[in-house]
Tab-separated table of C-alpha atoms and ligand atoms in Angstrom:
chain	number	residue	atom	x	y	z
A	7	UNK	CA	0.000	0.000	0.000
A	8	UNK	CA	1.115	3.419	-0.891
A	9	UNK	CA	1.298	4.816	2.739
A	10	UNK	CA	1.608	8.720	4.146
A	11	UNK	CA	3.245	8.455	8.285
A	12	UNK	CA	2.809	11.433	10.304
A	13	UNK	CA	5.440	11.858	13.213
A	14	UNK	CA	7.594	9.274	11.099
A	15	UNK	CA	10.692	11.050	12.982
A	16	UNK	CA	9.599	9.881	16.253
A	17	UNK	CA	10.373	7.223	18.283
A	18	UNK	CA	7.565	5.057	17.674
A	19	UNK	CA	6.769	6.124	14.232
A	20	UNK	CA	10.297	5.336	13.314
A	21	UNK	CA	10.111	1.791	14.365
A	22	UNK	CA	6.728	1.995	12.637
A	23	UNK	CA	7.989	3.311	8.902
A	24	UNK	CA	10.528	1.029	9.171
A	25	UNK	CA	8.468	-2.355	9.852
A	26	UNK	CA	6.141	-1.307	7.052
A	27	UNK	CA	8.411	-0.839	4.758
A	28	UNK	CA	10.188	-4.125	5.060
A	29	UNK	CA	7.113	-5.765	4.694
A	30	UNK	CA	6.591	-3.982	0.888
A	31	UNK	CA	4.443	-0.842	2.152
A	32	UNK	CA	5.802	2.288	0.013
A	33	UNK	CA	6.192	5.113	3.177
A	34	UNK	CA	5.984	8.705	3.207
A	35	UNK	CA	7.148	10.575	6.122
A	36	UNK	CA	5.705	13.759	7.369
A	37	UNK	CA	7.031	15.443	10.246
A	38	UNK	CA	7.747	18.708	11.383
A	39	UNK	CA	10.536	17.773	13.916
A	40	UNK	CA	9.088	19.516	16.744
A	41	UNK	CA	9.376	16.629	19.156
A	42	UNK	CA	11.018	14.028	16.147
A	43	UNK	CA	14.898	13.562	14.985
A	44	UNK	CA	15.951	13.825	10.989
A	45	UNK	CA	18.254	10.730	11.551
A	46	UNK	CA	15.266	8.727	12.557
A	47	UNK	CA	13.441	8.949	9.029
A	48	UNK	CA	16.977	8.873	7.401
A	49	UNK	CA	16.848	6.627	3.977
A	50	UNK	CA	13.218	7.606	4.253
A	51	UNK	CA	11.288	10.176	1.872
A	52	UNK	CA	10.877	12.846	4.692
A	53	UNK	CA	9.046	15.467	4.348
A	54	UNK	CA	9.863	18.475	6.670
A	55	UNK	CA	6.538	19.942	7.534
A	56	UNK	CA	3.060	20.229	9.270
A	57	UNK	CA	0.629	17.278	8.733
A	58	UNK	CA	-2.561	19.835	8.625
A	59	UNK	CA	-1.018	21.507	5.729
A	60	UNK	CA	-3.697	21.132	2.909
A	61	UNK	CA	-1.588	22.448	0.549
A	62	UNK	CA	1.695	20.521	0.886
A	63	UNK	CA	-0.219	17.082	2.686
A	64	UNK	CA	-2.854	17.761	-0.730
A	65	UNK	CA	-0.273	17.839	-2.913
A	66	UNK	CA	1.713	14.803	-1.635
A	67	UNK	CA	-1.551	12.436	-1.505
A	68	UNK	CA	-2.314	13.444	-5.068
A	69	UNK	CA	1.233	12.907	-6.355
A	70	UNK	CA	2.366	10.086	-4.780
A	71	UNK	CA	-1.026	8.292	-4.669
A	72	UNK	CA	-1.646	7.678	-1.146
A	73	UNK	CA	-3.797	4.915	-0.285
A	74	UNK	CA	-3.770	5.471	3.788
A	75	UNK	CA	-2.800	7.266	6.180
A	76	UNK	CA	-0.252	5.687	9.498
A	77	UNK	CA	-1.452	8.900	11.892
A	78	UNK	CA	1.172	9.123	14.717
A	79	UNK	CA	2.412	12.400	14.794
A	80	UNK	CA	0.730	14.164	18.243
A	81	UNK	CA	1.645	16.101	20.981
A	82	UNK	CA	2.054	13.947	23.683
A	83	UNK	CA	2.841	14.744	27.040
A	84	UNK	CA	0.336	14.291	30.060
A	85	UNK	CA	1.455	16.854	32.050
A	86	UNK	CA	2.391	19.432	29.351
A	87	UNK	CA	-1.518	18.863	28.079
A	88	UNK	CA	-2.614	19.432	31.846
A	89	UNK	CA	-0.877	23.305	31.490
A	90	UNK	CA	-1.514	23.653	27.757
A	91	UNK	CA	-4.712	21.974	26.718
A	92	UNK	CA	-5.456	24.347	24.019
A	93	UNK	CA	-2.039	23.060	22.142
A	94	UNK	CA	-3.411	19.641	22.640
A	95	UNK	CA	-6.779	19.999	20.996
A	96	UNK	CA	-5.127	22.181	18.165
A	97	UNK	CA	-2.292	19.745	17.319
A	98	UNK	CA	-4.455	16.339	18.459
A	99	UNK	CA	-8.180	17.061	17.546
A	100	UNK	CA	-8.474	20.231	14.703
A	101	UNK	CA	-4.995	19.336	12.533
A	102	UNK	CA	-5.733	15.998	13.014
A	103	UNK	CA	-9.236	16.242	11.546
A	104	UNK	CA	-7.759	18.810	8.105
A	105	UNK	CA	-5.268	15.867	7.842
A	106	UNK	CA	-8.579	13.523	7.930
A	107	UNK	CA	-10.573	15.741	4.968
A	108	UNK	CA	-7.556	16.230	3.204
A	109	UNK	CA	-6.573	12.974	2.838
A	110	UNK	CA	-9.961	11.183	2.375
A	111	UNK	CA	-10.541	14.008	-0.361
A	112	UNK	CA	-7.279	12.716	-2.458
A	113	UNK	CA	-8.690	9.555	-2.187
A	114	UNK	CA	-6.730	7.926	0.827
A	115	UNK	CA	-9.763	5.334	2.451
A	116	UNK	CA	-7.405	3.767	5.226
A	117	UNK	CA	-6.611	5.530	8.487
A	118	UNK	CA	-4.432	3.732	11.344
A	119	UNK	CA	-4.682	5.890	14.460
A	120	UNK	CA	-2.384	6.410	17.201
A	121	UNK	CA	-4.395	6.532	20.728
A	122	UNK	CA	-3.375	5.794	23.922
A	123	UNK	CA	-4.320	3.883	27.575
A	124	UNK	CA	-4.924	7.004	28.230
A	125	UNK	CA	-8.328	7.125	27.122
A	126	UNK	CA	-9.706	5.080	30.077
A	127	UNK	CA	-8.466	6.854	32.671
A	128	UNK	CA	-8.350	5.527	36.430
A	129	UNK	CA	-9.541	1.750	35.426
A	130	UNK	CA	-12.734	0.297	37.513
A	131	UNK	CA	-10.622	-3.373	36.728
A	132	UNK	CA	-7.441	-4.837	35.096
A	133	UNK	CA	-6.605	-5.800	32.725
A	134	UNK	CA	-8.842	-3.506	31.214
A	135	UNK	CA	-10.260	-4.637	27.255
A	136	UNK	CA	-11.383	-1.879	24.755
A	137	UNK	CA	-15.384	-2.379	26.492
A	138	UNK	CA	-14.470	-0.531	29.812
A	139	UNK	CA	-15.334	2.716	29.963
A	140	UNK	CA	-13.534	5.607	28.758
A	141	UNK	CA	-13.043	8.485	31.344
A	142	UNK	CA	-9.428	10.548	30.410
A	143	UNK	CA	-8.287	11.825	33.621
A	144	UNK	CA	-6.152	14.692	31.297
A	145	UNK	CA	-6.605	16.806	28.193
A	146	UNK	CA	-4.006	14.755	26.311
A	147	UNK	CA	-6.271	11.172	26.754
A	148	UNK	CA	-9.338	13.294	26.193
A	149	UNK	CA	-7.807	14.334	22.535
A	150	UNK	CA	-7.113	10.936	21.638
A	151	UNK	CA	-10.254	9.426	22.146
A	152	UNK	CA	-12.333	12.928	20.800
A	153	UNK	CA	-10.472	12.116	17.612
A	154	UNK	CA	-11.170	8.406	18.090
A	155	UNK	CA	-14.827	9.308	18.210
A	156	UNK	CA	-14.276	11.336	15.388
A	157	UNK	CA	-12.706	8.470	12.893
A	158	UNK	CA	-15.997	6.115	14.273
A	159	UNK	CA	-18.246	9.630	12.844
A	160	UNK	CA	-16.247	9.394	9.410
A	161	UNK	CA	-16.233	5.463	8.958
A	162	UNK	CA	-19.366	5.060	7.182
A	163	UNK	CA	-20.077	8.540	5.228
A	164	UNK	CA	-16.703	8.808	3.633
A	165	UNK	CA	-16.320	4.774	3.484
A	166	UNK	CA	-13.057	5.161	5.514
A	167	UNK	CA	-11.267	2.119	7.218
A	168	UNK	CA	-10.210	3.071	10.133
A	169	UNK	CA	-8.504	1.551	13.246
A	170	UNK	CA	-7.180	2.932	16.494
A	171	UNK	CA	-4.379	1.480	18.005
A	172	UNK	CA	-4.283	1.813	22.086
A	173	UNK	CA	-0.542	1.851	23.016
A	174	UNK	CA	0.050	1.418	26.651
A	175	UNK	CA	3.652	2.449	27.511
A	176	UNK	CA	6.071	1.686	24.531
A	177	UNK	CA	9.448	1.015	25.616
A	178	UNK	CA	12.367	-0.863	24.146
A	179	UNK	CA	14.499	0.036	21.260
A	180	UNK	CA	14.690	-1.267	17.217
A	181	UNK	CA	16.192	-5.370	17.030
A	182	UNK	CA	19.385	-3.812	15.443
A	183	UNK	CA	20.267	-0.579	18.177
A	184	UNK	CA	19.609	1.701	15.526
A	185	UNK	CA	16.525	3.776	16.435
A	186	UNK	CA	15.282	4.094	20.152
A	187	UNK	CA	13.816	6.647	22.729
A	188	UNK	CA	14.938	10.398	22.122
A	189	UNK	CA	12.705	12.627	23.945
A	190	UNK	CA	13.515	15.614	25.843
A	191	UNK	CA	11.891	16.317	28.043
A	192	UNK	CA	12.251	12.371	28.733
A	193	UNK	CA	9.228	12.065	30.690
A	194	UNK	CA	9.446	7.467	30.480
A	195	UNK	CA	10.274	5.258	32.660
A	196	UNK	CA	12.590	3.164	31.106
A	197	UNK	CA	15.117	5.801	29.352
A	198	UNK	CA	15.022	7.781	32.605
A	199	UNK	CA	16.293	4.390	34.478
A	200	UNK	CA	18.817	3.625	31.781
A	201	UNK	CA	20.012	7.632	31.948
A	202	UNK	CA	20.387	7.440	35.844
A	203	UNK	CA	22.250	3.963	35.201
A	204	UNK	CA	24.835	6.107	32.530
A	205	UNK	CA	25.350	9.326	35.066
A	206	UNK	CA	25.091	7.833	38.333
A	207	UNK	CA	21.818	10.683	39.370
A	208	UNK	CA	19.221	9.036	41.028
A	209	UNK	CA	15.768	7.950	38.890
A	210	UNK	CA	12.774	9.932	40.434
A	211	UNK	CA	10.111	7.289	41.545
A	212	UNK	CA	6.840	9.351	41.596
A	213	UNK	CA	4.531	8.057	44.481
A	214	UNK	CA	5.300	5.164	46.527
A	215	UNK	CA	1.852	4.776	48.466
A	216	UNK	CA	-0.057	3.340	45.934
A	217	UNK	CA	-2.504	0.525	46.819
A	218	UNK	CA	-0.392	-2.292	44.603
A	219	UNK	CA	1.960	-5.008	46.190
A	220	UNK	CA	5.215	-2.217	46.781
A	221	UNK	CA	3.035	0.923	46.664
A	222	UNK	CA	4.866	1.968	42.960
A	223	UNK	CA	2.581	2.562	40.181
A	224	UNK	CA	1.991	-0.817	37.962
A	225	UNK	CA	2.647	-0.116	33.852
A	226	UNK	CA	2.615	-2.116	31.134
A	227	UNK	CA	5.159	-2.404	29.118
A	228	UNK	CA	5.089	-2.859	25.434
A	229	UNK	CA	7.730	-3.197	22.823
A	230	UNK	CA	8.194	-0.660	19.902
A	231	UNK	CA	9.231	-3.792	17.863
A	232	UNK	CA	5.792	-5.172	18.984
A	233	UNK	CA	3.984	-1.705	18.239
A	234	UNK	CA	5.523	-1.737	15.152
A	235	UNK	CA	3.974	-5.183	13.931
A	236	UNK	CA	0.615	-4.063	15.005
A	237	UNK	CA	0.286	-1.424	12.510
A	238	UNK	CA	1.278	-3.600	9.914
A	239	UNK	CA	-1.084	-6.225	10.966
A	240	UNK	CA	-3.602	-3.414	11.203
A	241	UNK	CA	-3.464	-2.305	8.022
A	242	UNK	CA	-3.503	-5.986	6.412
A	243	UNK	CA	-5.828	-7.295	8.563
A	244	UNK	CA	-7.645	-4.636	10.723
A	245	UNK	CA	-9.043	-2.182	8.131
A	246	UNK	CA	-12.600	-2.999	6.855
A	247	UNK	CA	-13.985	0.034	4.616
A	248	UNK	CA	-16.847	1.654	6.731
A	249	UNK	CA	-15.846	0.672	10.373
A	250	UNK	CA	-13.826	2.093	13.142
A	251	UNK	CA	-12.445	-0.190	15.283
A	252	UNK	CA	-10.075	0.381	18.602
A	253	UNK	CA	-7.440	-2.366	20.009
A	254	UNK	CA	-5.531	-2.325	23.240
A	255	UNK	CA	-1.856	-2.991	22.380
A	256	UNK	CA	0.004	-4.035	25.666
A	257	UNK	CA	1.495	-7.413	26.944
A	258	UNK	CA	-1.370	-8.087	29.484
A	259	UNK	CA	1.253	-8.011	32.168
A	260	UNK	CA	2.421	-5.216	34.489
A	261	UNK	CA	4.784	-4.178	36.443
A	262	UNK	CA	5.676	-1.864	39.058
A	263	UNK	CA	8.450	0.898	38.720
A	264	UNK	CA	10.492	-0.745	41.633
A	265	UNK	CA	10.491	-3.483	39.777
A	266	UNK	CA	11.764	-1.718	36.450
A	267	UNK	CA	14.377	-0.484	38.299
A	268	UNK	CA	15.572	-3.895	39.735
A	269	UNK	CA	15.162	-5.452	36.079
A	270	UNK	CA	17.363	-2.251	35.098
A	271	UNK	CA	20.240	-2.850	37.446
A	272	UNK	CA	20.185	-7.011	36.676
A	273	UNK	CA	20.498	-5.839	33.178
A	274	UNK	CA	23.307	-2.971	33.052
A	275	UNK	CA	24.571	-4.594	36.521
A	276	UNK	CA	25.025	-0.748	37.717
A	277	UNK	CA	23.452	0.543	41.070
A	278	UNK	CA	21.105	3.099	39.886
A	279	UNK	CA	20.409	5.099	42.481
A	280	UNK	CA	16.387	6.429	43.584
A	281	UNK	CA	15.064	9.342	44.402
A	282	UNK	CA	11.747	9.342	45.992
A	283	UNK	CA	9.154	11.901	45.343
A	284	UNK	CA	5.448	12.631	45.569
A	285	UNK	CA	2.492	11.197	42.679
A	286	UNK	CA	2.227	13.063	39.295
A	287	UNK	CA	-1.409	14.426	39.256
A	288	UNK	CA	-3.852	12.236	37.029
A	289	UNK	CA	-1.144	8.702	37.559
A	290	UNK	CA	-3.187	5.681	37.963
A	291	UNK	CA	-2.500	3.195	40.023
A	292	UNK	CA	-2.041	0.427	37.733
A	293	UNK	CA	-2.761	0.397	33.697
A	294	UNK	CA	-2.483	-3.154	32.014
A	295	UNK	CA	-3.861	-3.993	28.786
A	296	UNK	CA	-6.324	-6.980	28.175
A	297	UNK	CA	-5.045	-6.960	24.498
A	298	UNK	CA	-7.114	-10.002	23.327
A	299	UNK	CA	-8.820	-8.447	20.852
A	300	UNK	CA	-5.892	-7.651	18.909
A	301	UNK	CA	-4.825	-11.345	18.923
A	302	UNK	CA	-7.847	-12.913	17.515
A	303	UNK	CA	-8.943	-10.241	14.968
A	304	UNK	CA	-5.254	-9.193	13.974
A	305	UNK	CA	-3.415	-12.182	14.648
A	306	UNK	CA	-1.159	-10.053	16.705
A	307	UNK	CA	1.129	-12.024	19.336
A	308	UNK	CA	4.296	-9.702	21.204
A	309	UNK	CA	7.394	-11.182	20.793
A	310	UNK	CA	9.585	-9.508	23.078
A	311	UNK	CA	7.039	-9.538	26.160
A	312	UNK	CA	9.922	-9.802	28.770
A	313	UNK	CA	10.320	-6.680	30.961
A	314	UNK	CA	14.716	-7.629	30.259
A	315	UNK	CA	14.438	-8.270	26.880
A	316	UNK	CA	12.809	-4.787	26.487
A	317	UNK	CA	15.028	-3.210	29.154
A	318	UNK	CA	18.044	-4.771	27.285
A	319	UNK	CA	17.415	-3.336	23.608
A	320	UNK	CA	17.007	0.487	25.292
A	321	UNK	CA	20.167	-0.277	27.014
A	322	UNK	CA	21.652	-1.111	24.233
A	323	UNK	CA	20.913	1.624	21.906
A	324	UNK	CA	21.460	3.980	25.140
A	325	UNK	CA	25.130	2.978	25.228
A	326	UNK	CA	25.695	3.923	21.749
A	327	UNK	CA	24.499	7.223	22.017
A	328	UNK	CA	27.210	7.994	24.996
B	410	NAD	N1	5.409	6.694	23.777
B	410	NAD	C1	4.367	6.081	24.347
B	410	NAD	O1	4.514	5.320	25.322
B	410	NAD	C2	2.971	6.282	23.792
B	410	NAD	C3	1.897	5.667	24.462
B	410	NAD	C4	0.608	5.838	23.928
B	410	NAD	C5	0.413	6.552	22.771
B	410	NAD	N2	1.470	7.142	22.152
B	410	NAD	C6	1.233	7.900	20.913
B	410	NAD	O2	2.136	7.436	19.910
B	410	NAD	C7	2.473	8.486	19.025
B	410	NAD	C8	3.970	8.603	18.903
B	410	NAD	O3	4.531	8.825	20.194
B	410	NAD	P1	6.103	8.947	20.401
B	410	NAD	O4	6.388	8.536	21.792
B	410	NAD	O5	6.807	8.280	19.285
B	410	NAD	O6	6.292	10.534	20.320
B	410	NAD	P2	7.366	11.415	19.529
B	410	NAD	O7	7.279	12.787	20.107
B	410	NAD	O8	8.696	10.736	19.516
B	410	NAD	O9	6.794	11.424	18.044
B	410	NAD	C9	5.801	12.312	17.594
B	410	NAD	C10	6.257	12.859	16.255
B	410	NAD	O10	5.229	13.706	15.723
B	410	NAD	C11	5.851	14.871	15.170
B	410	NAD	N3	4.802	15.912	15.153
B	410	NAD	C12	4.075	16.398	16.192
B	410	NAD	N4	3.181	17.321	15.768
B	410	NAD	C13	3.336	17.419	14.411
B	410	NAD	C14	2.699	18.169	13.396
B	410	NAD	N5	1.707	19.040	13.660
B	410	NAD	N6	3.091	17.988	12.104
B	410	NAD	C15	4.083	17.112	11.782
B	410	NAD	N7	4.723	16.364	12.719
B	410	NAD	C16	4.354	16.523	14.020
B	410	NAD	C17	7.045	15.133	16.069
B	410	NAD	O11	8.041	15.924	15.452
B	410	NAD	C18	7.525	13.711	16.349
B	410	NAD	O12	8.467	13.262	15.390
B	410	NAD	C19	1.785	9.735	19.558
B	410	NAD	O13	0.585	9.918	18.853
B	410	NAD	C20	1.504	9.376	21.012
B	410	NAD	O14	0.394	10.092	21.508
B	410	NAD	C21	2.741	7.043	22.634
């Protein structure tokens, strides 16, 4: 499929481009490099730029015959969204729908979304499948799941295919060290252990009187490698013209930061040194993904579902950076 991928310069959406076009998709980057890195599209067709540009995104679709659209450029920071909400609706809900009209007017009927766990909010149950409610607890899960909504509105009339993908909390770097986590402000888990594990300054744990077995907060972990399959699979296998659908992409399985950090200091065998401090505002307790919708309708099964194996690829590519 001829394929357009916003925020292809990002971490995930550089594992993403990559995976799809090893398996014979024809990619298109767009990405302003606001939050992204030029060396993570490089050997791609990048296209410096804003993906709610009519005129330039227009132009593109028509000449290079886009068939769908891999949507995974966002602003996405929870806390950021809690001071700037207006950013996140701009960037999240209104650019993301001109990229929706401009695209289904050149013809492109296949949309792969990139939403979040986020959309629940604080979960009534885990692991928690696509049926359990959806309450966002911040403006950032709210704009992923208005847009959501939005794609389900669109389905039918404009005979789109359309599928959301729920990432819980990617982590991990590409199979060959190339391409990994490069965001600053680093506001994850796992490149924040793997820094304080480089420099020796201790990894902030935020909240440690959480009702869960050591009182850290409980994540899932999911690997971009993983991610990356899903969207292929998705587009293959997910998108039916005239229906939205949503899938949970996570391992099933959480675990708690304290435990992160131990897996962290088997792996790079360094002390990494803690710093205790009080819960971010809107932090669930626990997030886990029941993500077996995605393996019976996609066929999708992880393949790199241990916490090490995921812990050891970011270490990896975080030692060749230094
Ligand atoms: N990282 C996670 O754990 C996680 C979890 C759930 C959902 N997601 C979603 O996955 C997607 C990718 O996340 P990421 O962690 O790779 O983030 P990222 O910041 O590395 O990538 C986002 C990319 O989008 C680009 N971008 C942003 N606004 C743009 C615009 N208007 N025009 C063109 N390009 C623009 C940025 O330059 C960047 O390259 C996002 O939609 C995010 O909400 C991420």
């Amino acid at each position: 499929m001829r394929l357009l991928v916003t925020g292809g310069a990002g971490y995930i959406g550089g594992a993403v481009a990559r995976r799809l076009r090893a398996a014979g998709h024809e990619v298109v980057i767009v990405d302003d490099l606001s939050t992204g890195h030029r060396e993570a599209a490089a050997g791609f067709d990048l296209v410096v730029g804003d993906f709610a540009d009519e005129a330039l995104v227009g132009d593109l679709c028509a000449r290079r015959r886009i068939e769908g659209v891999v949507h995974m450029a966002a602003h996405c920071l929870v806390g950021e969204s809690m001071e700037r909400p207006a950013d996140y609706y701009e960037n999240n809900v209104t650019r993301s729908l001109a990229l929706l009209r401009v695209a289904a007017r050149s013809g492109a009927r296949t949309f792969v979304f990139s939403s979040s766990a986020a959309v629940y909010g604080e979960p009534e149950a885990t692991p928690i499948p696509e049926t359990h409610p959806t309450r966002p607890t911040n403006p950032y899960g709210e704009t992923k799941l208005v847009f959501e909504r939005a794609l389900h509105w669109h389905a039918a009339p404009l005979g789109l295919a359309a599928v959301s993908l729920r990432y819980f909390n990617a982590a991990g770097a590409a199979d060959d060290g190339t391409h990994g986590e490069r965001h600053d402000p680093e506001t994850h888990l796992v490149p924040n252990v793997l820094r304080a594990a480089s420099c020796g300054e201790p990894v902030a744990v935020f909240g440690d009187d959480y009702p869960t077995p050591d009182g850290t907060a409980i994540r899932d972990y999911i690997h971009i490698e993983d991610l990356a399959e899903a969207h292929r699979l998705a587009l293959e296998r997910g998108a039916v013209p005239g229906r939205a659908a949503s899938y949970n992409l996570g391992n099933g399985g959480g675990f708690s930061v304290l435990e992160v950090i131990e897996a962290a200091r088997r792996v790079t065998g360094r002390p990494i040194p803690v710093r205790r401090a009080p819960r971010r505002a809107g932090d669930p307790a626990a997030l886990v993904a029941s993500a077996d919708r995605a393996r019976l309708e996609l066929g999708w099964t992880p393949r790199h579902a241990a916490l090490e194996e995921i812990i050891d690829s970011a270490w990896r590519h975080e030692r060749s950076r230094r």
